[in-house]
Amino acid sequence: MIRACIFDLDGVIVDTARYHFLAWSRLAGELGIPFTERDNERLKGVSRMRSLEILLSLGKNKTYSDSEIEALAARKNEWFVEYIDRMDRSEIFPGVEKLIADLKHRGILVGLASSSKNAPQVIQSLGIADEFDVVVDGGMVKHAKPDPEIFLLAASLLKISSHDCVVFEDAAAGIDAAIAAGMKSVGIGSSELLGHANIVVSRTGDFDPEELKKL
Ligand code: B16
Ligand code: MG
């Protein structure tokens, strides 16, 4: 029986990917590295440092010292934080607040598990920080998705067995992580990319909580 729903943030609750893109593009521009929206797809769901590695690999193999890499990541993050500071409730994907309210009404716990170290600030800006029974962000785990650590930590903080949890994810690596955690999953996006999830819907707000009974 499903007793907890654990949501990813970027691509599931809100489109922070476009702010990540703007900030990474600005950094790429300064470094003279070509960077397109298509390249940005490879950064979704991936940690900040891994994202930077991917971006730098698109350049002309210039090497950077560890301290230069740290400084580049910090610079990108400053720009990203400027964007998220200006976010508000209107940017939450349609139907998400209704879905969360419906789940709570059914007595289901609601958690957030995001690879983003900025997740607490994003949900604060959106005005939904109090909606979650637990929030696990990228700063609380050692291993990034597809490792199951982030979802297992969320389940243990909720005090719910992983078999009674369902994860909502837009990234293939996130579905892999849910499976590795022994959890059910709902893919948000295309079945082509997320066919390994138990259920796939195009948008988070399209999910019908009645479907939980079938999982
Ligand atoms: P930060 P999610 C992920 O969030 C994003 O999809 C990914 O593009 C980003 O690099 C990562 O968070 C780290 O973000 O730099 O803010 O720590 O999809 O796991 O909610
Ligand atoms: Mg995501």
JSON list of C-alpha atoms and ligand atoms in Angstrom, two decimals:
[
{"chain": "A", "resi": 1, "resn": "MET", "atom": "CA", "xyz": [0.00, 0.00, 0.00]},
{"chain": "A", "resi": 2, "resn": "ILE", "atom": "CA", "xyz": [1.41, 3.42, -0.93]},
{"chain": "A", "resi": 3, "resn": "ARG", "atom": "CA", "xyz": [1.90, 5.55, 2.19]},
{"chain": "A", "resi": 4, "resn": "ALA", "atom": "CA", "xyz": [4.25, 8.26, 0.90]},
{"chain": "A", "resi": 5, "resn": "CYS", "atom": "CA", "xyz": [4.80, 10.19, -2.33]},
{"chain": "A", "resi": 6, "resn": "ILE", "atom": "CA", "xyz": [8.29, 11.60, -2.88]},
{"chain": "A", "resi": 7, "resn": "PHE", "atom": "CA", "xyz": [8.62, 14.38, -5.45]},
{"chain": "A", "resi": 8, "resn": "ASP", "atom": "CA", "xyz": [11.64, 15.51, -7.43]},
{"chain": "A", "resi": 9, "resn": "LEU", "atom": "CA", "xyz": [11.73, 19.31, -7.86]},
{"chain": "A", "resi": 10, "resn": "ASP", "atom": "CA", "xyz": [13.14, 20.48, -11.18]},
{"chain": "A", "resi": 11, "resn": "GLY", "atom": "CA", "xyz": [10.89, 19.26, -14.00]},
{"chain": "A", "resi": 12, "resn": "VAL", "atom": "CA", "xyz": [8.25, 17.84, -11.63]},
{"chain": "A", "resi": 13, "resn": "ILE", "atom": "CA", "xyz": [7.09, 20.77, -9.48]},
{"chain": "A", "resi": 14, "resn": "VAL", "atom": "CA", "xyz": [8.64, 23.71, -11.32]},
{"chain": "A", "resi": 15, "resn": "ASP", "atom": "CA", "xyz": [10.76, 24.45, -14.38]},
{"chain": "A", "resi": 16, "resn": "THR", "atom": "CA", "xyz": [13.99, 25.56, -12.70]},
{"chain": "A", "resi": 17, "resn": "ALA", "atom": "CA", "xyz": [15.83, 23.98, -15.68]},
{"chain": "A", "resi": 18, "resn": "ARG", "atom": "CA", "xyz": [15.42, 27.21, -17.64]},
{"chain": "A", "resi": 19, "resn": "TYR", "atom": "CA", "xyz": [17.19, 29.18, -14.89]},
{"chain": "A", "resi": 20, "resn": "HIS", "atom": "CA", "xyz": [19.96, 26.58, -14.74]},
{"chain": "A", "resi": 21, "resn": "PHE", "atom": "CA", "xyz": [20.22, 26.97, -18.55]},
{"chain": "A", "resi": 22, "resn": "LEU", "atom": "CA", "xyz": [20.44, 30.78, -18.38]},
{"chain": "A", "resi": 23, "resn": "ALA", "atom": "CA", "xyz": [23.14, 30.63, -15.70]},
{"chain": "A", "resi": 24, "resn": "TRP", "atom": "CA", "xyz": [25.17, 27.89, -17.44]},
{"chain": "A", "resi": 25, "resn": "SER", "atom": "CA", "xyz": [24.86, 29.74, -20.79]},
{"chain": "A", "resi": 26, "resn": "ARG", "atom": "CA", "xyz": [26.23, 32.89, -19.21]},
{"chain": "A", "resi": 27, "resn": "LEU", "atom": "CA", "xyz": [29.21, 30.96, -17.83]},
{"chain": "A", "resi": 28, "resn": "ALA", "atom": "CA", "xyz": [29.76, 29.16, -21.16]},
{"chain": "A", "resi": 29, "resn": "GLY", "atom": "CA", "xyz": [29.63, 32.56, -22.93]},
{"chain": "A", "resi": 30, "resn": "GLU", "atom": "CA", "xyz": [32.34, 33.96, -20.64]},
{"chain": "A", "resi": 31, "resn": "LEU", "atom": "CA", "xyz": [34.52, 30.90, -21.26]},
{"chain": "A", "resi": 32, "resn": "GLY", "atom": "CA", "xyz": [33.93, 30.93, -25.03]},
{"chain": "A", "resi": 33, "resn": "ILE", "atom": "CA", "xyz": [32.30, 27.47, -24.95]},
{"chain": "A", "resi": 34, "resn": "PRO", "atom": "CA", "xyz": [29.38, 26.77, -27.32]},
{"chain": "A", "resi": 35, "resn": "PHE", "atom": "CA", "xyz": [26.36, 25.67, -25.26]},
{"chain": "A", "resi": 36, "resn": "THR", "atom": "CA", "xyz": [22.86, 24.99, -26.62]},
{"chain": "A", "resi": 37, "resn": "GLU", "atom": "CA", "xyz": [19.49, 24.06, -25.09]},
{"chain": "A", "resi": 38, "resn": "ARG", "atom": "CA", "xyz": [20.15, 20.56, -26.38]},
{"chain": "A", "resi": 39, "resn": "ASP", "atom": "CA", "xyz": [23.41, 20.39, -24.42]},
{"chain": "A", "resi": 40, "resn": "ASN", "atom": "CA", "xyz": [21.44, 21.57, -21.39]},
{"chain": "A", "resi": 41, "resn": "GLU", "atom": "CA", "xyz": [19.26, 18.43, -21.57]},
{"chain": "A", "resi": 42, "resn": "ARG", "atom": "CA", "xyz": [22.31, 16.43, -20.45]},
{"chain": "A", "resi": 43, "resn": "LEU", "atom": "CA", "xyz": [22.48, 18.45, -17.23]},
{"chain": "A", "resi": 44, "resn": "LYS", "atom": "CA", "xyz": [18.94, 17.71, -16.02]},
{"chain": "A", "resi": 45, "resn": "GLY", "atom": "CA", "xyz": [18.86, 15.80, -12.75]},
{"chain": "A", "resi": 46, "resn": "VAL", "atom": "CA", "xyz": [22.68, 15.82, -12.65]},
{"chain": "A", "resi": 47, "resn": "SER", "atom": "CA", "xyz": [24.68, 17.39, -9.75]},
{"chain": "A", "resi": 48, "resn": "ARG", "atom": "CA", "xyz": [26.22, 20.86, -10.05]},
{"chain": "A", "resi": 49, "resn": "MET", "atom": "CA", "xyz": [29.83, 19.64, -10.31]},
{"chain": "A", "resi": 50, "resn": "ARG", "atom": "CA", "xyz": [28.98, 16.91, -12.83]},
{"chain": "A", "resi": 51, "resn": "SER", "atom": "CA", "xyz": [27.05, 19.50, -14.86]},
{"chain": "A", "resi": 52, "resn": "LEU", "atom": "CA", "xyz": [30.13, 21.74, -14.91]},
{"chain": "A", "resi": 53, "resn": "GLU", "atom": "CA", "xyz": [32.31, 18.82, -16.04]},
{"chain": "A", "resi": 54, "resn": "ILE", "atom": "CA", "xyz": [29.91, 18.20, -18.94]},
{"chain": "A", "resi": 55, "resn": "LEU", "atom": "CA", "xyz": [29.89, 21.89, -19.89]},
{"chain": "A", "resi": 56, "resn": "LEU", "atom": "CA", "xyz": [33.70, 22.16, -19.79]},
{"chain": "A", "resi": 57, "resn": "SER", "atom": "CA", "xyz": [33.98, 19.00, -21.93]},
{"chain": "A", "resi": 58, "resn": "LEU", "atom": "CA", "xyz": [32.20, 20.94, -24.70]},
{"chain": "A", "resi": 59, "resn": "GLY", "atom": "CA", "xyz": [35.14, 23.40, -24.82]},
{"chain": "A", "resi": 60, "resn": "LYS", "atom": "CA", "xyz": [38.53, 23.02, -26.45]},
{"chain": "A", "resi": 61, "resn": "ASN", "atom": "CA", "xyz": [39.97, 20.71, -23.80]},
{"chain": "A", "resi": 62, "resn": "LYS", "atom": "CA", "xyz": [41.38, 23.57, -21.75]},
{"chain": "A", "resi": 63, "resn": "THR", "atom": "CA", "xyz": [42.26, 22.26, -18.27]},
{"chain": "A", "resi": 64, "resn": "TYR", "atom": "CA", "xyz": [41.23, 23.97, -15.05]},
{"chain": "A", "resi": 65, "resn": "SER", "atom": "CA", "xyz": [42.66, 23.63, -11.54]},
{"chain": "A", "resi": 66, "resn": "ASP", "atom": "CA", "xyz": [40.41, 22.41, -8.71]},
{"chain": "A", "resi": 67, "resn": "SER", "atom": "CA", "xyz": [40.19, 25.93, -7.30]},
{"chain": "A", "resi": 68, "resn": "GLU", "atom": "CA", "xyz": [39.23, 27.36, -10.71]},
{"chain": "A", "resi": 69, "resn": "ILE", "atom": "CA", "xyz": [36.52, 24.69, -11.03]},
{"chain": "A", "resi": 70, "resn": "GLU", "atom": "CA", "xyz": [35.16, 25.54, -7.56]},
{"chain": "A", "resi": 71, "resn": "ALA", "atom": "CA", "xyz": [35.10, 29.24, -8.48]},
{"chain": "A", "resi": 72, "resn": "LEU", "atom": "CA", "xyz": [33.27, 28.58, -11.78]},
{"chain": "A", "resi": 73, "resn": "ALA", "atom": "CA", "xyz": [30.61, 26.48, -10.01]},
{"chain": "A", "resi": 74, "resn": "ALA", "atom": "CA", "xyz": [30.18, 29.18, -7.36]},
{"chain": "A", "resi": 75, "resn": "ARG", "atom": "CA", "xyz": [29.81, 31.88, -10.03]},
{"chain": "A", "resi": 76, "resn": "LYS", "atom": "CA", "xyz": [27.13, 29.92, -11.88]},
{"chain": "A", "resi": 77, "resn": "ASN", "atom": "CA", "xyz": [25.31, 29.31, -8.61]},
{"chain": "A", "resi": 78, "resn": "GLU", "atom": "CA", "xyz": [25.27, 33.03, -7.73]},
{"chain": "A", "resi": 79, "resn": "TRP", "atom": "CA", "xyz": [23.47, 33.77, -11.00]},
{"chain": "A", "resi": 80, "resn": "PHE", "atom": "CA", "xyz": [21.07, 30.85, -10.50]},
{"chain": "A", "resi": 81, "resn": "VAL", "atom": "CA", "xyz": [20.22, 32.07, -6.98]},
{"chain": "A", "resi": 82, "resn": "GLU", "atom": "CA", "xyz": [19.43, 35.55, -8.36]},
{"chain": "A", "resi": 83, "resn": "TYR", "atom": "CA", "xyz": [16.83, 33.93, -10.63]},
{"chain": "A", "resi": 84, "resn": "ILE", "atom": "CA", "xyz": [15.24, 31.72, -7.99]},
{"chain": "A", "resi": 85, "resn": "ASP", "atom": "CA", "xyz": [15.01, 34.59, -5.51]},
{"chain": "A", "resi": 86, "resn": "ARG", "atom": "CA", "xyz": [12.57, 36.20, -7.93]},
{"chain": "A", "resi": 87, "resn": "MET", "atom": "CA", "xyz": [10.35, 33.10, -8.36]},
{"chain": "A", "resi": 88, "resn": "ASP", "atom": "CA", "xyz": [6.81, 32.97, -7.01]},
{"chain": "A", "resi": 89, "resn": "ARG", "atom": "CA", "xyz": [3.81, 30.66, -6.73]},
{"chain": "A", "resi": 90, "resn": "SER", "atom": "CA", "xyz": [2.68, 31.38, -10.31]},
{"chain": "A", "resi": 91, "resn": "GLU", "atom": "CA", "xyz": [5.60, 29.27, -11.57]},
{"chain": "A", "resi": 92, "resn": "ILE", "atom": "CA", "xyz": [4.43, 26.03, -9.93]},
{"chain": "A", "resi": 93, "resn": "PHE", "atom": "CA", "xyz": [3.30, 23.60, -12.66]},
{"chain": "A", "resi": 94, "resn": "PRO", "atom": "CA", "xyz": [-0.50, 23.48, -13.10]},
{"chain": "A", "resi": 95, "resn": "GLY", "atom": "CA", "xyz": [-2.31, 20.99, -10.86]},
{"chain": "A", "resi": 96, "resn": "VAL", "atom": "CA", "xyz": [0.64, 20.31, -8.54]},
{"chain": "A", "resi": 97, "resn": "GLU", "atom": "CA", "xyz": [-0.79, 22.08, -5.50]},
{"chain": "A", "resi": 98, "resn": "LYS", "atom": "CA", "xyz": [-4.14, 20.35, -6.01]},
{"chain": "A", "resi": 99, "resn": "LEU", "atom": "CA", "xyz": [-2.41, 16.95, -6.29]},
{"chain": "A", "resi": 100, "resn": "ILE", "atom": "CA", "xyz": [-0.43, 17.51, -3.07]},
{"chain": "A", "resi": 101, "resn": "ALA", "atom": "CA", "xyz": [-3.61, 18.60, -1.24]},
{"chain": "A", "resi": 102, "resn": "ASP", "atom": "CA", "xyz": [-5.45, 15.52, -2.55]},
{"chain": "A", "resi": 103, "resn": "LEU", "atom": "CA", "xyz": [-2.66, 13.17, -1.40]},
{"chain": "A", "resi": 104, "resn": "LYS", "atom": "CA", "xyz": [-2.65, 14.70, 2.08]},
{"chain": "A", "resi": 105, "resn": "HIS", "atom": "CA", "xyz": [-6.42, 14.39, 2.22]},
{"chain": "A", "resi": 106, "resn": "ARG", "atom": "CA", "xyz": [-5.94, 10.65, 1.61]},
{"chain": "A", "resi": 107, "resn": "GLY", "atom": "CA", "xyz": [-3.50, 10.48, 4.56]},
{"chain": "A", "resi": 108, "resn": "ILE", "atom": "CA", "xyz": [-0.46, 10.03, 2.31]},
{"chain": "A", "resi": 109, "resn": "LEU", "atom": "CA", "xyz": [2.83, 11.64, 3.41]},
{"chain": "A", "resi": 110, "resn": "VAL", "atom": "CA", "xyz": [4.49, 14.00, 0.93]},
{"chain": "A", "resi": 111, "resn": "GLY", "atom": "CA", "xyz": [8.27, 14.40, 0.58]},
{"chain": "A", "resi": 112, "resn": "LEU", "atom": "CA", "xyz": [10.68, 16.29, -1.62]},
{"chain": "A", "resi": 113, "resn": "ALA", "atom": "CA", "xyz": [13.97, 14.73, -2.84]},
{"chain": "A", "resi": 114, "resn": "SER", "atom": "CA", "xyz": [15.95, 17.00, -5.14]},
{"chain": "A", "resi": 115, "resn": "SER", "atom": "CA", "xyz": [19.57, 16.85, -6.32]},
{"chain": "A", "resi": 116, "resn": "SER", "atom": "CA", "xyz": [19.61, 20.63, -6.01]},
{"chain": "A", "resi": 117, "resn": "LYS", "atom": "CA", "xyz": [21.39, 22.14, -3.02]},
{"chain": "A", "resi": 118, "resn": "ASN", "atom": "CA", "xyz": [19.12, 25.14, -3.60]},
{"chain": "A", "resi": 119, "resn": "ALA", "atom": "CA", "xyz": [15.89, 23.12, -3.20]},
{"chain": "A", "resi": 120, "resn": "PRO", "atom": "CA", "xyz": [14.97, 24.60, 0.24]},
{"chain": "A", "resi": 121, "resn": "GLN", "atom": "CA", "xyz": [15.31, 28.11, -1.16]},
{"chain": "A", "resi": 122, "resn": "VAL", "atom": "CA", "xyz": [13.26, 27.28, -4.28]},
{"chain": "A", "resi": 123, "resn": "ILE", "atom": "CA", "xyz": [10.31, 25.91, -2.30]},
{"chain": "A", "resi": 124, "resn": "GLN", "atom": "CA", "xyz": [10.56, 28.91, 0.03]},
{"chain": "A", "resi": 125, "resn": "SER", "atom": "CA", "xyz": [10.33, 31.29, -2.97]},
{"chain": "A", "resi": 126, "resn": "LEU", "atom": "CA", "xyz": [7.36, 29.28, -4.30]},
{"chain": "A", "resi": 127, "resn": "GLY", "atom": "CA", "xyz": [5.62, 29.49, -0.91]},
{"chain": "A", "resi": 128, "resn": "ILE", "atom": "CA", "xyz": [5.20, 25.69, -0.56]},
{"chain": "A", "resi": 129, "resn": "ALA", "atom": "CA", "xyz": [7.96, 24.85, 1.94]},
{"chain": "A", "resi": 130, "resn": "ASP", "atom": "CA", "xyz": [5.40, 23.91, 4.62]},
{"chain": "A", "resi": 131, "resn": "GLU", "atom": "CA", "xyz": [3.60, 21.45, 2.33]},
{"chain": "A", "resi": 132, "resn": "PHE", "atom": "CA", "xyz": [6.30, 18.77, 2.65]},
{"chain": "A", "resi": 133, "resn": "ASP", "atom": "CA", "xyz": [6.62, 16.30, 5.52]},
{"chain": "A", "resi": 134, "resn": "VAL", "atom": "CA", "xyz": [10.31, 15.98, 4.65]},
{"chain": "A", "resi": 135, "resn": "VAL", "atom": "CA", "xyz": [12.76, 17.79, 2.35]},
{"chain": "A", "resi": 136, "resn": "VAL", "atom": "CA", "xyz": [15.99, 16.10, 1.24]},
{"chain": "A", "resi": 137, "resn": "ASP", "atom": "CA", "xyz": [18.33, 18.15, -0.96]},
{"chain": "A", "resi": 138, "resn": "GLY", "atom": "CA", "xyz": [21.62, 17.60, -2.80]},
{"chain": "A", "resi": 139, "resn": "GLY", "atom": "CA", "xyz": [23.59, 18.86, 0.20]},
{"chain": "A", "resi": 140, "resn": "MET", "atom": "CA", "xyz": [22.36, 16.01, 2.41]},
{"chain": "A", "resi": 141, "resn": "VAL", "atom": "CA", "xyz": [23.62, 13.08, 0.32]},
{"chain": "A", "resi": 142, "resn": "LYS", "atom": "CA", "xyz": [26.98, 11.77, -0.89]},
{"chain": "A", "resi": 143, "resn": "HIS", "atom": "CA", "xyz": [25.84, 9.94, -4.01]},
{"chain": "A", "resi": 144, "resn": "ALA", "atom": "CA", "xyz": [23.78, 11.50, -6.81]},
{"chain": "A", "resi": 145, "resn": "LYS", "atom": "CA", "xyz": [20.89, 9.82, -8.68]},
{"chain": "A", "resi": 146, "resn": "PRO", "atom": "CA", "xyz": [20.87, 7.09, -10.14]},
{"chain": "A", "resi": 147, "resn": "ASP", "atom": "CA", "xyz": [22.15, 6.09, -6.69]},
{"chain": "A", "resi": 148, "resn": "PRO", "atom": "CA", "xyz": [19.10, 5.44, -4.44]},
{"chain": "A", "resi": 149, "resn": "GLU", "atom": "CA", "xyz": [20.60, 7.28, -1.42]},
{"chain": "A", "resi": 150, "resn": "ILE", "atom": "CA", "xyz": [18.42, 10.42, -1.69]},
{"chain": "A", "resi": 151, "resn": "PHE", "atom": "CA", "xyz": [15.13, 8.45, -1.83]},
{"chain": "A", "resi": 152, "resn": "LEU", "atom": "CA", "xyz": [16.18, 6.02, 0.92]},
{"chain": "A", "resi": 153, "resn": "LEU", "atom": "CA", "xyz": [17.03, 8.97, 3.17]},
{"chain": "A", "resi": 154, "resn": "ALA", "atom": "CA", "xyz": [13.63, 10.57, 2.46]},
{"chain": "A", "resi": 155, "resn": "ALA", "atom": "CA", "xyz": [11.84, 7.29, 3.30]},
{"chain": "A", "resi": 156, "resn": "SER", "atom": "CA", "xyz": [13.83, 6.79, 6.48]},
{"chain": "A", "resi": 157, "resn": "LEU", "atom": "CA", "xyz": [13.10, 10.37, 7.66]},
{"chain": "A", "resi": 158, "resn": "LEU", "atom": "CA", "xyz": [9.41, 9.76, 6.90]},
{"chain": "A", "resi": 159, "resn": "LYS", "atom": "CA", "xyz": [9.71, 6.44, 8.79]},
{"chain": "A", "resi": 160, "resn": "ILE", "atom": "CA", "xyz": [8.06, 4.62, 5.88]},
{"chain": "A", "resi": 161, "resn": "SER", "atom": "CA", "xyz": [9.34, 1.40, 4.27]},
{"chain": "A", "resi": 162, "resn": "SER", "atom": "CA", "xyz": [10.70, 2.05, 0.76]},
{"chain": "A", "resi": 163, "resn": "HIS", "atom": "CA", "xyz": [8.21, -0.50, -0.64]},
{"chain": "A", "resi": 164, "resn": "ASP", "atom": "CA", "xyz": [5.37, 1.80, 0.43]},
{"chain": "A", "resi": 165, "resn": "CYS", "atom": "CA", "xyz": [6.78, 4.86, -1.39]},
{"chain": "A", "resi": 166, "resn": "VAL", "atom": "CA", "xyz": [6.24, 6.17, -4.90]},
{"chain": "A", "resi": 167, "resn": "VAL", "atom": "CA", "xyz": [8.67, 8.60, -6.54]},
{"chain": "A", "resi": 168, "resn": "PHE", "atom": "CA", "xyz": [7.65, 11.29, -9.07]},
{"chain": "A", "resi": 169, "resn": "GLU", "atom": "CA", "xyz": [10.58, 11.97, -11.43]},
{"chain": "A", "resi": 170, "resn": "ASP", "atom": "CA", "xyz": [11.27, 13.58, -14.81]},
{"chain": "A", "resi": 171, "resn": "ALA", "atom": "CA", "xyz": [14.82, 12.24, -15.28]},
{"chain": "A", "resi": 172, "resn": "ALA", "atom": "CA", "xyz": [15.67, 8.68, -16.38]},
{"chain": "A", "resi": 173, "resn": "ALA", "atom": "CA", "xyz": [18.42, 8.59, -13.71]},
{"chain": "A", "resi": 174, "resn": "GLY", "atom": "CA", "xyz": [15.77, 9.47, -11.12]},
{"chain": "A", "resi": 175, "resn": "ILE", "atom": "CA", "xyz": [13.57, 6.53, -12.15]},
{"chain": "A", "resi": 176, "resn": "ASP", "atom": "CA", "xyz": [16.65, 4.27, -11.98]},
{"chain": "A", "resi": 177, "resn": "ALA", "atom": "CA", "xyz": [17.29, 5.58, -8.44]},
{"chain": "A", "resi": 178, "resn": "ALA", "atom": "CA", "xyz": [13.67, 4.89, -7.40]},
{"chain": "A", "resi": 179, "resn": "ILE", "atom": "CA", "xyz": [13.88, 1.31, -8.75]},
{"chain": "A", "resi": 180, "resn": "ALA", "atom": "CA", "xyz": [17.22, 0.79, -6.97]},
{"chain": "A", "resi": 181, "resn": "ALA", "atom": "CA", "xyz": [15.55, 2.02, -3.75]},
{"chain": "A", "resi": 182, "resn": "GLY", "atom": "CA", "xyz": [12.80, -0.62, -4.16]},
{"chain": "A", "resi": 183, "resn": "MET", "atom": "CA", "xyz": [10.17, 2.09, -4.71]},
{"chain": "A", "resi": 184, "resn": "LYS", "atom": "CA", "xyz": [7.41, 2.50, -7.26]},
{"chain": "A", "resi": 185, "resn": "SER", "atom": "CA", "xyz": [7.72, 5.38, -9.73]},
{"chain": "A", "resi": 186, "resn": "VAL", "atom": "CA", "xyz": [5.71, 7.82, -11.81]},
{"chain": "A", "resi": 187, "resn": "GLY", "atom": "CA", "xyz": [7.60, 9.24, -14.78]},
{"chain": "A", "resi": 188, "resn": "ILE", "atom": "CA", "xyz": [6.81, 12.83, -15.77]},
{"chain": "A", "resi": 189, "resn": "GLY", "atom": "CA", "xyz": [7.46, 13.29, -19.49]},
{"chain": "A", "resi": 190, "resn": "SER", "atom": "CA", "xyz": [7.74, 10.89, -22.43]},
{"chain": "A", "resi": 191, "resn": "SER", "atom": "CA", "xyz": [7.34, 7.10, -22.19]},
{"chain": "A", "resi": 192, "resn": "GLU", "atom": "CA", "xyz": [10.21, 6.83, -24.64]},
{"chain": "A", "resi": 193, "resn": "LEU", "atom": "CA", "xyz": [12.62, 8.17, -22.02]},
{"chain": "A", "resi": 194, "resn": "LEU", "atom": "CA", "xyz": [10.83, 6.98, -18.88]},
{"chain": "A", "resi": 195, "resn": "GLY", "atom": "CA", "xyz": [9.37, 3.65, -20.00]},
{"chain": "A", "resi": 196, "resn": "HIS", "atom": "CA", "xyz": [10.94, 1.89, -16.99]},
{"chain": "A", "resi": 197, "resn": "ALA", "atom": "CA", "xyz": [8.60, 3.78, -14.60]},
{"chain": "A", "resi": 198, "resn": "ASN", "atom": "CA", "xyz": [5.40, 2.03, -13.37]},
{"chain": "A", "resi": 199, "resn": "ILE", "atom": "CA", "xyz": [3.23, 4.85, -14.77]},
{"chain": "A", "resi": 200, "resn": "VAL", "atom": "CA", "xyz": [4.12, 7.71, -17.14]},
{"chain": "A", "resi": 201, "resn": "VAL", "atom": "CA", "xyz": [2.13, 10.96, -17.46]},
{"chain": "A", "resi": 202, "resn": "SER", "atom": "CA", "xyz": [3.00, 14.03, -19.55]},
{"chain": "A", "resi": 203, "resn": "ARG", "atom": "CA", "xyz": [2.57, 16.52, -16.71]},
{"chain": "A", "resi": 204, "resn": "THR", "atom": "CA", "xyz": [2.57, 16.11, -12.91]},
{"chain": "A", "resi": 205, "resn": "GLY", "atom": "CA", "xyz": [-0.92, 17.62, -12.68]},
{"chain": "A", "resi": 206, "resn": "ASP", "atom": "CA", "xyz": [-2.26, 14.87, -15.01]},
{"chain": "A", "resi": 207, "resn": "PHE", "atom": "CA", "xyz": [-1.62, 12.18, -12.38]},
{"chain": "A", "resi": 208, "resn": "ASP", "atom": "CA", "xyz": [-4.81, 10.72, -10.90]},
{"chain": "A", "resi": 209, "resn": "PRO", "atom": "CA", "xyz": [-4.25, 9.70, -7.23]},
{"chain": "A", "resi": 210, "resn": "GLU", "atom": "CA", "xyz": [-6.75, 6.84, -7.76]},
{"chain": "A", "resi": 211, "resn": "GLU", "atom": "CA", "xyz": [-3.92, 5.18, -9.74]},
{"chain": "A", "resi": 212, "resn": "LEU", "atom": "CA", "xyz": [-1.98, 4.72, -6.49]},
{"chain": "A", "resi": 213, "resn": "LYS", "atom": "CA", "xyz": [-4.34, 1.85, -5.61]},
{"chain": "A", "resi": 214, "resn": "LYS", "atom": "CA", "xyz": [-3.03, -0.10, -8.62]},
{"chain": "A", "resi": 215, "resn": "LEU", "atom": "CA", "xyz": [0.62, 0.16, -7.57]},
{"chain": "B", "resi": 1, "resn": "B16", "atom": "P1", "xyz": [22.12, 22.91, -7.74]},
{"chain": "B", "resi": 1, "resn": "B16", "atom": "P2", "xyz": [16.31, 17.96, -9.42]},
{"chain": "B", "resi": 1, "resn": "B16", "atom": "C1", "xyz": [18.63, 19.10, -10.23]},
{"chain": "B", "resi": 1, "resn": "B16", "atom": "O1", "xyz": [17.38, 19.20, -9.60]},
{"chain": "B", "resi": 1, "resn": "B16", "atom": "C2", "xyz": [18.58, 19.73, -11.60]},
{"chain": "B", "resi": 1, "resn": "B16", "atom": "O2", "xyz": [17.73, 18.98, -12.46]},
{"chain": "B", "resi": 1, "resn": "B16", "atom": "C3", "xyz": [19.95, 19.76, -12.21]},
{"chain": "B", "resi": 1, "resn": "B16", "atom": "O3", "xyz": [19.91, 20.36, -13.49]},
{"chain": "B", "resi": 1, "resn": "B16", "atom": "C4", "xyz": [20.90, 20.52, -11.28]},
{"chain": "B", "resi": 1, "resn": "B16", "atom": "O4", "xyz": [22.23, 20.55, -11.82]},
{"chain": "B", "resi": 1, "resn": "B16", "atom": "C5", "xyz": [20.89, 19.84, -9.92]},
{"chain": "B", "resi": 1, "resn": "B16", "atom": "O5", "xyz": [19.57, 19.84, -9.41]},
{"chain": "B", "resi": 1, "resn": "B16", "atom": "C6", "xyz": [21.81, 20.54, -8.93]},
{"chain": "B", "resi": 1, "resn": "B16", "atom": "O6", "xyz": [21.34, 21.84, -8.67]},
{"chain": "B", "resi": 1, "resn": "B16", "atom": "O7", "xyz": [23.24, 23.48, -8.56]},
{"chain": "B", "resi": 1, "resn": "B16", "atom": "O8", "xyz": [21.05, 23.92, -7.43]},
{"chain": "B", "resi": 1, "resn": "B16", "atom": "O9", "xyz": [22.62, 22.20, -6.51]},
{"chain": "B", "resi": 1, "resn": "B16", "atom": "O10", "xyz": [15.80, 17.59, -10.79]},
{"chain": "B", "resi": 1, "resn": "B16", "atom": "O11", "xyz": [17.02, 16.81, -8.72]},
{"chain": "B", "resi": 1, "resn": "B16", "atom": "O12", "xyz": [15.26, 18.60, -8.54]},
{"chain": "B", "resi": 2, "resn": "MG", "atom": "MG", "xyz": [14.19, 16.65, -12.11]}
]
